[in-house]
């Protein structure tokens, strides 16, 4: 009898925790937009990200991965974001013939990837 009651309590507790976690996941979303620009004179990649969040210390862009011609050249981790629209810069060499791929990863769920050709 005690084992059966304990099992029911455990199922109720796990179910309650699951239901309570749903609102946070429902508010999470991929980064909405990314604008990418490469400045040849300074050899700097500029990435402007739009990712609205009411809790930027919990729901934020946690990582940005930059690939050049398929190889990772930059990987940056973040613990919060400053506002709904923010800009990160990355020093890197690139030519007009390169293909740059930038991926922004949300701390809760989802990501956005943009391919960019500096020469186009």
XYZ file of C-alpha atoms in Angstrom:
120
model
C 0.000 0.000 0.000
C 2.757 2.459 0.929
C 4.638 1.707 -2.297
C 1.512 2.374 -4.351
C 0.870 5.710 -2.591
C 4.516 6.723 -2.983
C 4.347 5.875 -6.691
C 1.257 8.041 -7.147
C 2.883 10.948 -5.340
C 5.969 10.586 -7.537
C 3.876 10.568 -10.736
C 1.956 13.658 -9.582
C 5.186 15.463 -8.678
C 6.863 14.692 -12.011
C 3.721 15.722 -13.895
C 3.504 18.994 -11.977
C 7.149 19.804 -12.691
C 6.612 19.111 -16.381
C 3.545 21.358 -16.548
C 5.362 24.161 -14.703
C 8.239 24.022 -17.177
C 5.967 24.520 -20.204
C 5.462 28.306 -19.932
C 9.217 28.983 -20.151
C 9.585 26.742 -23.199
C 6.526 28.337 -24.791
C 8.131 31.774 -24.480
C 11.381 30.582 -26.046
C 12.011 31.105 -29.735
C 14.756 31.137 -32.309
C 16.630 34.360 -32.983
C 14.307 36.243 -35.354
C 16.797 37.946 -37.625
C 20.514 38.217 -38.322
C 22.227 40.820 -40.467
C 25.818 40.000 -41.410
C 28.387 42.377 -42.884
C 32.118 42.042 -43.477
C 34.370 45.117 -43.331
C 37.387 44.428 -45.543
C 39.323 47.466 -44.273
C 39.283 46.283 -40.643
C 38.916 42.536 -41.359
C 35.924 42.454 -39.051
C 32.702 40.465 -39.323
C 29.734 42.380 -37.911
C 26.709 40.337 -36.820
C 23.504 42.141 -35.783
C 21.050 39.775 -34.067
C 17.370 40.325 -33.257
C 16.219 38.064 -30.419
C 13.518 39.606 -28.188
C 13.480 38.399 -24.589
C 11.715 39.466 -21.396
C 14.353 37.625 -19.341
C 17.699 38.293 -21.079
C 19.646 36.651 -18.240
C 17.784 33.338 -18.778
C 16.572 33.469 -22.391
C 19.400 34.771 -24.563
C 21.690 33.953 -27.468
C 24.121 31.635 -25.718
C 26.486 30.952 -28.599
C 27.505 32.291 -31.982
C 29.435 30.017 -34.342
C 31.181 31.483 -37.385
C 32.286 29.230 -40.232
C 34.348 30.225 -43.248
C 34.124 27.862 -46.221
C 32.672 25.170 -43.933
C 35.351 25.338 -41.194
C 34.698 26.871 -37.771
C 36.834 30.000 -37.344
C 35.096 31.582 -34.346
C 32.975 30.231 -31.508
C 31.790 32.649 -28.834
C 29.772 31.787 -25.712
C 27.566 34.329 -23.930
C 25.730 34.344 -20.580
C 23.204 37.102 -21.357
C 22.227 39.525 -24.084
C 22.035 43.310 -24.043
C 18.595 44.192 -25.369
C 16.421 42.674 -28.069
C 18.740 43.799 -30.886
C 22.498 43.615 -30.367
C 25.700 43.477 -32.392
C 28.765 41.269 -32.037
C 31.997 41.715 -33.971
C 34.601 39.094 -34.830
C 38.085 39.718 -36.207
C 38.805 37.374 -39.103
C 40.429 37.363 -42.497
C 38.146 36.852 -45.477
C 38.136 37.387 -49.219
C 35.337 38.192 -51.629
C 35.330 34.531 -52.712
C 34.719 33.127 -49.196
C 31.397 31.871 -47.890
C 30.699 32.791 -44.272
C 28.046 30.994 -42.254
C 26.907 32.399 -38.894
C 24.732 30.468 -36.433
C 23.172 32.069 -33.333
C 21.937 29.560 -30.727
C 19.191 30.357 -28.191
C 19.824 29.337 -24.563
C 16.437 27.617 -24.349
C 15.499 26.443 -27.813
C 16.329 26.944 -31.449
C 18.911 28.624 -33.618
C 19.215 30.723 -36.753
C 21.833 30.326 -39.474
C 22.702 32.852 -42.170
C 25.052 32.332 -45.116
C 26.906 35.387 -46.365
C 29.320 36.033 -49.219
C 31.400 39.176 -48.609
C 31.955 39.735 -52.336
C 28.266 39.758 -53.228
